[in-house]
Coordinates of C-alpha atoms in Angstrom, one line a residue:
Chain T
X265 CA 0.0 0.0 0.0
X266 CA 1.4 3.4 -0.9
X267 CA 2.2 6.0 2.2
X268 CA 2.0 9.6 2.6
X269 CA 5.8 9.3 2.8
X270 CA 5.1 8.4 -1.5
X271 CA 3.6 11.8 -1.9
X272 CA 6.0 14.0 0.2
X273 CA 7.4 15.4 -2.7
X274 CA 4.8 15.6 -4.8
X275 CA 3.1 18.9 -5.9
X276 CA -0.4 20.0 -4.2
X277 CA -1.8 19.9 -7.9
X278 CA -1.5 16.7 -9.0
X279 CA -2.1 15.5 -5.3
X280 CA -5.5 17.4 -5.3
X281 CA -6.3 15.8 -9.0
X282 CA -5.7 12.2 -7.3
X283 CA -7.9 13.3 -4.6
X284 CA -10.7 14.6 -6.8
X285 CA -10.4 11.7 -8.9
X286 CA -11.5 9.1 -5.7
X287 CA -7.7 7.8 -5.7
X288 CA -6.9 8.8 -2.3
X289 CA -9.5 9.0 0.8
X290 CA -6.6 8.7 3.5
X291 CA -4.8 11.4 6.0
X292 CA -2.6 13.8 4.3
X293 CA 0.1 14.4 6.7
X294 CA 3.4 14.0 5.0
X295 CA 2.3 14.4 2.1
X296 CA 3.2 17.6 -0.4
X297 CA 6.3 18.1 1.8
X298 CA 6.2 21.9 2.6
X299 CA 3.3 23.0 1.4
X300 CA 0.5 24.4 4.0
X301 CA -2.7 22.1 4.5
X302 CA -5.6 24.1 6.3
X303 CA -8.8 23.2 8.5
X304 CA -12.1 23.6 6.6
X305 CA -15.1 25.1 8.1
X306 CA -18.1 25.3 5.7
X307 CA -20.9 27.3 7.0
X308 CA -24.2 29.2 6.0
X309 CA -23.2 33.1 4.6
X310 CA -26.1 33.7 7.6
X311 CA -22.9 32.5 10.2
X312 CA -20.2 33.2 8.5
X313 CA -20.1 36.7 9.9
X314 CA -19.9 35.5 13.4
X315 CA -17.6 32.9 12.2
X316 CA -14.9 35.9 11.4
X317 CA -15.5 37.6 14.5
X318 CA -15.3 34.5 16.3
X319 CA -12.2 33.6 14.5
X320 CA -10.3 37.1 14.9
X321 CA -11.0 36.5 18.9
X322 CA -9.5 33.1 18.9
X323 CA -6.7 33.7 16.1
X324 CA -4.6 31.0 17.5
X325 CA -7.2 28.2 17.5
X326 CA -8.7 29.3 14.3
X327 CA -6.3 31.0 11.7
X328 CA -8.2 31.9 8.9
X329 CA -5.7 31.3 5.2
X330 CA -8.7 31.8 3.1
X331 CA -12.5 32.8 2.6
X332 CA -14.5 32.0 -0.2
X333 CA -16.8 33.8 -2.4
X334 CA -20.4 32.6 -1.0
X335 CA -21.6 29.8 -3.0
X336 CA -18.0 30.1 -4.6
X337 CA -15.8 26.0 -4.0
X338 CA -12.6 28.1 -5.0
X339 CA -9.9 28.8 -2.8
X340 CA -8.8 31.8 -4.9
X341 CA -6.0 33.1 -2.6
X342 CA -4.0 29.8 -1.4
X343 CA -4.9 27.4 -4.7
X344 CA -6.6 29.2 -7.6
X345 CA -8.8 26.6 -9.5
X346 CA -9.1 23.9 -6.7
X347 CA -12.2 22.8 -5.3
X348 CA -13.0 22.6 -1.6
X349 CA -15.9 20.8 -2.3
X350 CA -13.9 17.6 -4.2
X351 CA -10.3 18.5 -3.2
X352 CA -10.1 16.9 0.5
X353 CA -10.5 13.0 0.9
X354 CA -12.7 12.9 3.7
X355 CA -15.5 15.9 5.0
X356 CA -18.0 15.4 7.5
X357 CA -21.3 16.6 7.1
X358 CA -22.9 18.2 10.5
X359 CA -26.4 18.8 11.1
X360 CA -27.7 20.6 14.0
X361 CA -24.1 19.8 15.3
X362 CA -24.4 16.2 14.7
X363 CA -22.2 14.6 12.4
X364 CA -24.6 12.8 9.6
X365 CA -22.4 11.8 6.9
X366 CA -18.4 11.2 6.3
X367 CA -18.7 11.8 2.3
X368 CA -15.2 11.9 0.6
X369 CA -17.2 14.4 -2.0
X370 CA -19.4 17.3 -0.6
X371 CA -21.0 18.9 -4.4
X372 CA -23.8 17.4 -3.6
X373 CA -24.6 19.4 -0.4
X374 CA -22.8 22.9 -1.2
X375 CA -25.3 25.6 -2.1
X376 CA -25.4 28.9 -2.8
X377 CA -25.6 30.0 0.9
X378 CA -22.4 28.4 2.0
X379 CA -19.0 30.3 2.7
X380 CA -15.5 28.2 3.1
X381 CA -12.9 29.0 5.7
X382 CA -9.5 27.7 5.5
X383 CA -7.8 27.9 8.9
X384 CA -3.9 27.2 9.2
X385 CA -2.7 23.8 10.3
X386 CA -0.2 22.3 12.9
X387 CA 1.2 20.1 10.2
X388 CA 3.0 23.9 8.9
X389 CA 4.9 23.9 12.2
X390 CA 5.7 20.1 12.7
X391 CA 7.7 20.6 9.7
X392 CA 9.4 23.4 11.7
X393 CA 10.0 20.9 14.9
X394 CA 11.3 18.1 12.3
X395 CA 13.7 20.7 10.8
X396 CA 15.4 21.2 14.4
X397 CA 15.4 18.0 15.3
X398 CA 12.6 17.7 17.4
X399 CA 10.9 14.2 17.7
X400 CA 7.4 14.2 16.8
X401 CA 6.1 11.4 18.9
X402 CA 2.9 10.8 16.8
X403 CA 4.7 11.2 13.0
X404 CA 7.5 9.1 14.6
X405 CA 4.6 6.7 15.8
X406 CA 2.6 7.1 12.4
X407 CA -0.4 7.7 14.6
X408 CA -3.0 11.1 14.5
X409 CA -1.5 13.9 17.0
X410 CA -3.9 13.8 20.7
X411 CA -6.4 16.4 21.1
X412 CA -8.4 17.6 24.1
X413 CA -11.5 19.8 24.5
X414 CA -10.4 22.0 27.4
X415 CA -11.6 24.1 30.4
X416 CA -10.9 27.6 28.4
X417 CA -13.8 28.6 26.6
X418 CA -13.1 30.8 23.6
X419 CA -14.2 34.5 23.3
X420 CA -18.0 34.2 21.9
X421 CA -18.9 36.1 19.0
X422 CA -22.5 36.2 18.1
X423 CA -24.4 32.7 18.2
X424 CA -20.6 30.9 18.1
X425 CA -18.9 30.2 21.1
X426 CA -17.3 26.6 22.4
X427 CA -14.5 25.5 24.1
X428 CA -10.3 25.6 23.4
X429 CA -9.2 22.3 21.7
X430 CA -5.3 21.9 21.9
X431 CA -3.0 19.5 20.6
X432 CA 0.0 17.7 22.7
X433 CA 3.3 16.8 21.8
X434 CA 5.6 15.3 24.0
X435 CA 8.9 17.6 24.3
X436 CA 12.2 16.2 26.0
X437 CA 12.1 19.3 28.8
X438 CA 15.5 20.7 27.3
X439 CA 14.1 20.6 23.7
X440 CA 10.9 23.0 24.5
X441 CA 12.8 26.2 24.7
X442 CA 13.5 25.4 21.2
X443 CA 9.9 24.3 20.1
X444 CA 8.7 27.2 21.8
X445 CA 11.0 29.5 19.5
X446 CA 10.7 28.0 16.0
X447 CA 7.0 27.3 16.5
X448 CA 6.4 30.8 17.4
X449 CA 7.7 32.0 13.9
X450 CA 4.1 30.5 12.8
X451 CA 1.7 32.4 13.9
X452 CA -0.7 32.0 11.4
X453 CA -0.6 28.7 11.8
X454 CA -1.0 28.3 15.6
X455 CA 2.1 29.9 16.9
X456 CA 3.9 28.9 19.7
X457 CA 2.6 26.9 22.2
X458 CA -0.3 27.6 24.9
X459 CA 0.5 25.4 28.1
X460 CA 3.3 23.6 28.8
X461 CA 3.1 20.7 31.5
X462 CA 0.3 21.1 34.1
X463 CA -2.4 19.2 31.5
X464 CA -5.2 19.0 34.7
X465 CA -4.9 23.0 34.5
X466 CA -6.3 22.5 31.3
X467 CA -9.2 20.2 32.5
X468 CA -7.6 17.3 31.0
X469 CA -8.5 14.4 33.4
X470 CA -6.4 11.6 32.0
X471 CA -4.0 12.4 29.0
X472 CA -3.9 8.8 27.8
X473 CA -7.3 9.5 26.4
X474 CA -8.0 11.9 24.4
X475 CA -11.3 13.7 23.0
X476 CA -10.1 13.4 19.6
X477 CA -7.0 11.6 17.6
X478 CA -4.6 9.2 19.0
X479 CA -3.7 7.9 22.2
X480 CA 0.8 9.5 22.5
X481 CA 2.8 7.9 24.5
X482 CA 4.8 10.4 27.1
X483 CA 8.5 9.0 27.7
X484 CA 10.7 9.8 31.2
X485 CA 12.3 13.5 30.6
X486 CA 9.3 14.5 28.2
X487 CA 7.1 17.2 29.3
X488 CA 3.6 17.2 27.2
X489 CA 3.3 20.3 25.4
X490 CA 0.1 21.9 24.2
X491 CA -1.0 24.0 21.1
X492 CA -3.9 25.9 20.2
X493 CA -5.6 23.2 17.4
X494 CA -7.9 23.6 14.5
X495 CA -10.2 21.5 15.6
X496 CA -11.4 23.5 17.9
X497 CA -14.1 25.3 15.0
X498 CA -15.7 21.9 15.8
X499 CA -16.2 21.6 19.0
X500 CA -17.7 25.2 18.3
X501 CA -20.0 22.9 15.7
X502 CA -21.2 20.4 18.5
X503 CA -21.7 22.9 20.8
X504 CA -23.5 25.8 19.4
X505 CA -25.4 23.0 16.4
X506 CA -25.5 25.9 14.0
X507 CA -28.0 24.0 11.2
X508 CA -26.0 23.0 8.9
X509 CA -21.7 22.6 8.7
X510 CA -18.8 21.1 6.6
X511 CA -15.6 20.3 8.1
X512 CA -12.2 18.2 6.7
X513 CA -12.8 14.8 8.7
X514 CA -9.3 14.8 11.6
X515 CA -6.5 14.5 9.5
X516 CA -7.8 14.7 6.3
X517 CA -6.2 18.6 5.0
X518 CA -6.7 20.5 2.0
X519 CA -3.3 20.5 0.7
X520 CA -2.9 24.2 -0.5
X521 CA -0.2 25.6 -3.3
X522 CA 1.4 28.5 -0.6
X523 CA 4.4 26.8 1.3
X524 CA 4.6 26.7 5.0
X525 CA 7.2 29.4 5.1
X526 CA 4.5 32.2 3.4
X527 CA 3.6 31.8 6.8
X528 CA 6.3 32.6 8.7
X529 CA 7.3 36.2 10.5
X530 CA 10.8 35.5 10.2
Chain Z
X48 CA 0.5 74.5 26.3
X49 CA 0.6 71.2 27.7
X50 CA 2.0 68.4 25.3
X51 CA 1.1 64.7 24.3
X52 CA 4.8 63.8 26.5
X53 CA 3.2 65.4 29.8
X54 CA 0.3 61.8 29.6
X55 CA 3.4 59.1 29.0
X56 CA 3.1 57.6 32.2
X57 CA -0.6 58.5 32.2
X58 CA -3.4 55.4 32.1
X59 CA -5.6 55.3 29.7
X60 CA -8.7 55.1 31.6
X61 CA -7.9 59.0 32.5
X62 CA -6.6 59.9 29.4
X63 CA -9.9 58.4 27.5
X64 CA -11.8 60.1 29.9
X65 CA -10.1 63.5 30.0
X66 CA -10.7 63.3 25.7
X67 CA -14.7 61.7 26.3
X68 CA -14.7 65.3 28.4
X69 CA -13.9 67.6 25.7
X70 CA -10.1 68.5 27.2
X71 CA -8.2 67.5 24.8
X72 CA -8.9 67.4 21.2
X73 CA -5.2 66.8 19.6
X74 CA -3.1 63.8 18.3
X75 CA -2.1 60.7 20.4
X76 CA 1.5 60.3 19.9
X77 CA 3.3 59.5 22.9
X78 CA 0.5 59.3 24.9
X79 CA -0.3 56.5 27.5
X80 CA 3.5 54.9 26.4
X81 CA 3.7 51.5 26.1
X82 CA -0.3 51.5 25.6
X83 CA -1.6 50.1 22.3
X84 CA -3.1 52.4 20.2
X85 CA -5.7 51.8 17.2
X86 CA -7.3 53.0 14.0
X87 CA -10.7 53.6 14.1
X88 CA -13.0 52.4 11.0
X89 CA -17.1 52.2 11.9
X90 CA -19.2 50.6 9.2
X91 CA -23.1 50.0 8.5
X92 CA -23.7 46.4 9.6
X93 CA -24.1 45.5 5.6
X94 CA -20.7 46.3 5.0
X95 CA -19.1 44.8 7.6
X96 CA -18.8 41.1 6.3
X97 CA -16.6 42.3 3.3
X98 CA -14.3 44.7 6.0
X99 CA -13.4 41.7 8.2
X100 CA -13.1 39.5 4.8
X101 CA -10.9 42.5 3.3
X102 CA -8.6 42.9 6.7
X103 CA -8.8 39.0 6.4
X104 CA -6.7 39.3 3.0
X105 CA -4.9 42.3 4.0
X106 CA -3.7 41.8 7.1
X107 CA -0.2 43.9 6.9
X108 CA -2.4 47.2 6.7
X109 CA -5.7 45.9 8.5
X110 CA -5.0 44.2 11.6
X111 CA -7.9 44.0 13.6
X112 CA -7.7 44.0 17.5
X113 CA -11.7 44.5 18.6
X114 CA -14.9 44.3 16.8
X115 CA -18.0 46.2 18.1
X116 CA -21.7 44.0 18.4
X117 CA -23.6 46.0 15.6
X118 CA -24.9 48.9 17.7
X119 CA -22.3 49.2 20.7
X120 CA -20.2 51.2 21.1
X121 CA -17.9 49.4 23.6
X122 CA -14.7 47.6 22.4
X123 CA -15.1 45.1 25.0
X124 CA -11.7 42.9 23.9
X125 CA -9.2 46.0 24.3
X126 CA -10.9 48.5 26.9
X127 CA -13.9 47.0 28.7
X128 CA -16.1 50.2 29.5
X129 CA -15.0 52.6 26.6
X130 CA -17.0 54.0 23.9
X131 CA -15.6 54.6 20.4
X132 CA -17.8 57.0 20.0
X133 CA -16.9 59.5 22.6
X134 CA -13.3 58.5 23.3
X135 CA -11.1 59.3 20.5
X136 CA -9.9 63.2 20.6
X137 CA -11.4 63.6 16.5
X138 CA -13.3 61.7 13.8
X139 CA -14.0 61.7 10.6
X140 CA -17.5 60.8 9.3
X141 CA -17.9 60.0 6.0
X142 CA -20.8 59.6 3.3
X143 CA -20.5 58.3 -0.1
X144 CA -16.7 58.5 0.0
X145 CA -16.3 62.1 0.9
X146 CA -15.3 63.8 4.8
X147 CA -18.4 65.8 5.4
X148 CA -17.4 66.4 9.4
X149 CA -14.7 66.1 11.5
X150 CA -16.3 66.2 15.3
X151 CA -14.6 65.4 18.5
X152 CA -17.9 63.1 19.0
X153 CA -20.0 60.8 17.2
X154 CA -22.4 59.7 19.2
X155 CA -25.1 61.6 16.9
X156 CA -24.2 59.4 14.2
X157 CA -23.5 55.9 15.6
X158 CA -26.9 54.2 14.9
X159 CA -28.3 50.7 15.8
X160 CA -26.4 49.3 12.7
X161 CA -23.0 50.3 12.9
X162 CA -19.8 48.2 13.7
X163 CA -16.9 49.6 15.0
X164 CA -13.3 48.2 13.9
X165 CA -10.4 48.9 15.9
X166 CA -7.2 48.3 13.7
X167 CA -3.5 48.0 15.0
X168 CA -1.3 50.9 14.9
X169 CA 2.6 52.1 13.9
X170 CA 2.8 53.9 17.2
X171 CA 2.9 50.3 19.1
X172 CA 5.8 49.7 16.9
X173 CA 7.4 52.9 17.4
X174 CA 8.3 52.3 21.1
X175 CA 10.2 48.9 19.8
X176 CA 12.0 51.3 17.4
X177 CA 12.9 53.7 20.3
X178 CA 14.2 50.8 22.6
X179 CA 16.2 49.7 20.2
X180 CA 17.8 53.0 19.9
X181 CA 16.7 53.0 16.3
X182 CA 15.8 57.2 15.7
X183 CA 12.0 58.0 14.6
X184 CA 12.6 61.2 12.8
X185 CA 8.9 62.3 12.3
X186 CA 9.0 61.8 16.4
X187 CA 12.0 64.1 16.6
X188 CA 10.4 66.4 14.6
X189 CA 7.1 66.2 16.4
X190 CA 5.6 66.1 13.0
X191 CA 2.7 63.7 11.7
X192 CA 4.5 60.4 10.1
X193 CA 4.1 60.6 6.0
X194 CA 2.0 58.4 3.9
X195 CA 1.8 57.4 0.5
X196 CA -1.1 55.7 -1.5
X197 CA 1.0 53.5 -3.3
X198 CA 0.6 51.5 -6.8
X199 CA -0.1 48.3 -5.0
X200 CA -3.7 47.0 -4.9
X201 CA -5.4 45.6 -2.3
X202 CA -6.5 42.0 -2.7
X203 CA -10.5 43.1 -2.7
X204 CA -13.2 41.4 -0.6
X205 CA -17.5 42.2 -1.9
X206 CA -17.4 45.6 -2.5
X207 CA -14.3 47.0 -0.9
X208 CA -11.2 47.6 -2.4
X209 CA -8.2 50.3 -2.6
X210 CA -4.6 50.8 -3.0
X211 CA -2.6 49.6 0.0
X212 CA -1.0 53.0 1.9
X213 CA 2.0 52.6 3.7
X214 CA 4.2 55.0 6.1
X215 CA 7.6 55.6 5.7
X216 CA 10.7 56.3 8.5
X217 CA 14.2 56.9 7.2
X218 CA 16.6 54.5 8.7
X219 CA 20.3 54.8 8.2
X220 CA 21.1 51.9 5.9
X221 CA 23.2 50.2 8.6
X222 CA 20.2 50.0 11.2
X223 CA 17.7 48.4 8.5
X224 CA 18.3 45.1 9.8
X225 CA 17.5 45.9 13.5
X226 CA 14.5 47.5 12.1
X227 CA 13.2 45.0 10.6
X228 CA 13.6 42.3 13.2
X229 CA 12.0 44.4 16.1
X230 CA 9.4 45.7 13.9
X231 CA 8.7 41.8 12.5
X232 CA 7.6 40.8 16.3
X233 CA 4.6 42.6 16.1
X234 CA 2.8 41.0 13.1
X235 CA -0.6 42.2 15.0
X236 CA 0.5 45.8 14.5
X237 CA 2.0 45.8 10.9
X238 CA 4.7 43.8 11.4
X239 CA 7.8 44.1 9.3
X240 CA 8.4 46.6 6.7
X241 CA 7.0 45.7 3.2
X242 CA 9.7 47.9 0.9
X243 CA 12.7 48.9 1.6
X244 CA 14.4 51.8 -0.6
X245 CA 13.5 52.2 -4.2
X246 CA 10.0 54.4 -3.3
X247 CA 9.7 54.7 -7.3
X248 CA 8.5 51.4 -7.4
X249 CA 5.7 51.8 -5.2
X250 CA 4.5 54.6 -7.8
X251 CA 5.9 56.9 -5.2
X252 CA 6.8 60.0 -7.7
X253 CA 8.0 62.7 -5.4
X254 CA 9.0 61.1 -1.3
X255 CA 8.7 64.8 -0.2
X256 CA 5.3 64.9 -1.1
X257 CA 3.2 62.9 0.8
X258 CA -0.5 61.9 0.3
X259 CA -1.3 61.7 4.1
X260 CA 0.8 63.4 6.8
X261 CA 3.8 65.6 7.2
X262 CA 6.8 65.6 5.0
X263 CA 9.9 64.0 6.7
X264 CA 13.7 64.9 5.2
X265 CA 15.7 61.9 4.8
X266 CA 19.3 62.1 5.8
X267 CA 22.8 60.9 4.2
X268 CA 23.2 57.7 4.3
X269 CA 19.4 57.0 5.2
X270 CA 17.0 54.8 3.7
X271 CA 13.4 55.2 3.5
X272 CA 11.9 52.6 5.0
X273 CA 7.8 51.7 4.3
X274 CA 5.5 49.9 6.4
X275 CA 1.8 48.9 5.6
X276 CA -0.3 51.4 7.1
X277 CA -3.6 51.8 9.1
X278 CA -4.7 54.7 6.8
X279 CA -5.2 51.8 4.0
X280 CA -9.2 51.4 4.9
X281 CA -9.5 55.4 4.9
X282 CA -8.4 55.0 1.3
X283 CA -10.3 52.1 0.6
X284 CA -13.6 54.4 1.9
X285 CA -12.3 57.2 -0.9
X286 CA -11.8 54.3 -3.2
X287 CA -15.1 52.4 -2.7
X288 CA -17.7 55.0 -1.4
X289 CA -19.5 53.6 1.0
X290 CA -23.1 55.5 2.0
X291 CA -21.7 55.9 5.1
X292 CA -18.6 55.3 7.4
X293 CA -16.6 56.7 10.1
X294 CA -13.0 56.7 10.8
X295 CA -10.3 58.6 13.3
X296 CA -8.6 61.7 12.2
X297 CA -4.8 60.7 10.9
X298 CA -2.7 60.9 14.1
X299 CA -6.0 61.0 16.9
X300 CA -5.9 57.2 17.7
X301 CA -7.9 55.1 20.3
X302 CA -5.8 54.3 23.5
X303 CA -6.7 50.6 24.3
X304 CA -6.3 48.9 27.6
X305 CA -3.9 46.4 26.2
X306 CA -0.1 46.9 25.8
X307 CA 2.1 46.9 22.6
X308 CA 3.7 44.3 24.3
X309 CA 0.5 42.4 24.5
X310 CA 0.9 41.8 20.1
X311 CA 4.3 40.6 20.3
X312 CA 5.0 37.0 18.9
X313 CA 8.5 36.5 20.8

């Protein structure tokens, strides 16, 4: 079976064409090797207002890349031509904030009315980590990252509020001045770190099981270190049940044609 | 007369106040120091969706700190308890594209619809220029910074677009490079520079005539230096013609709650 490891150096053009085409309906990570991959949030034009606002209150959970023309499937500032409705391998369909359908093709159900966000991805700044020799645990364990649903709400804007999700990577303790640093370059895609250590100040009961992803091992000298996530538009999704969403299914990125260094201050 | 210097170590509860009372009607510069300081734009409620999609595209010369609920004018985010509408030292209100007043109060015109933007400002970059010993001349001078409406267009969002404006400093050549790294912290606030040298191709004919502001000589052995500038949205509202809108007067800023310190990335 081919990896994501086969497509690392692929371009996000022909990547997006195999996706389209019904030839790949698996995680992206890996692949398009420094090239961003965003977060999609699909939601009525009626919302997306609030979504902004609520997204310029919580710009480290939710950066946005990109917003569409309403009605419009084209990402026209990070990959002219694409189409967010074909171009992802796996969506899920929320109604109500209940999840009612994992298509791997959304035409079907985007009308008119419906507005598509981009928001930046950790994967940008993983590459970052990888690049000074930080271990990944979960790319090292080819495993999804682990994500919580924690005790900080977000700023509310209009009918959107919910909960911060973050993300956790364990960090040998002399390595996370370093993470800290070359993660905070990104801040459009997450930025440096929210917490580090100290997961019950977070509300996280037990951080061998997470709300969403993969269960990541934490080794002796490691100190878990958490992230502001892009999941965290959905737990905005179950918890305020706007009528109708899209969102990427966990894992599964838009692959965009701007690198991960556009995104960098410096 | 008393000067903006003699309210440096001043808060900006009492300096909002003291303005909200009718005492003091002049620029902001050097007020409050070490207080962020922010553009005003106000728009009808209709409009406001393509603003925040517009900053959204431009964030260099539109970076948003607070949005208003249509209606309100309290920028609860930046200074819980303040009103845009009363405490900024001058406006201008705007209809169809053209300044038909310039008050030292809205509150007349701020109906149920409007939505007040508050936009990230050059002065909170300014201190990081003074700390680093790095000399402001237009500060020196106690002069109004210049701006330039530049050949650059503004990636456009509905109905708004505009030519991006940008301010200029003169920075002897061998200083650029401090410059640009302690200006590059504060992406929230404009960030790094976006040309330096060569105004000519910005379409900038004649450097000692600026479009906005005060001209500023440049020295031997400087270099003009431009950054994206917080004046952009004023010339988007020339460009675009908006029924209605309200903005600061260039130079009488908003004094926030929050510290320049607060929009630093490192």
């Amino acid at each position: 079976m081919t990896t994501c490891r086969d497509y690392a150096s692929h371009n996000p053009v022909d990547v997006r064409r195999m996706i389209r085409e019904g030839k790949w309906d698996r995680p992206t990570s890996g692949m398009c090797s420094g090239y961003a991959q965003g977060n999609l949030v699909v939601l009525p034009k009626d919302l997306a207002y609030d979504f902004l606002v609520f997204a310029q209150r919580n710009p480290k959970p939710c950066p946005i890349l990109d917003v569409t023309e309403p009605g419009d499937t084209e990402p026209k500032i990070v990959a002219p031509g694409a189409n967010l409705a074909t171009d992802l391998p796996r969506y899920r369909v929320w109604k109500n904030g209940t999840c009612i359908d994992e298509p791997t093709d959304v035409t079907k159900y985007w009308s008119d009315d419906l507005v598509g966000f981009l928001l930046g991805c950790s994967f940008s700044f993983e590459g970052a980590l990888l690049q000074a020799n930080i271990p990944v645990r979960h790319i090292e364990l080819d495993c999804n990252v682990s994500m919580y649903i924690t005790n900080r709400a977000c700023i509310p804007a209009g009918r959107i509020s919910g909960q911060l999700v973050v993300s956790m990577r364990p960090i040998p303790a002399e390595l996370i001045p370093k993470a800290v640093l070359c993660t905070g370059r990104f801040p459009a895609v997450h930025g440096a770190p929210v917490h580090i250590g100290e997961p019950e100040a977070l509300g996280i009961k037990d951080i061998s099981k997470p709300d969403f992803g993969d269960s990541v091992p934490i080794h002796k000298g490691e100190i878990p270190v958490f992230w502001a996530c892009g999941v965290t538009p959905q737990a905005a999704i179950m918890a305020t049940k706007p009528e109708f969403a899209i969102t990427h299914a966990p894992g599964h990125m838009f692959i965009a044609d701007t690198r991960d260094i556009d995104y960098a201050v410096f």
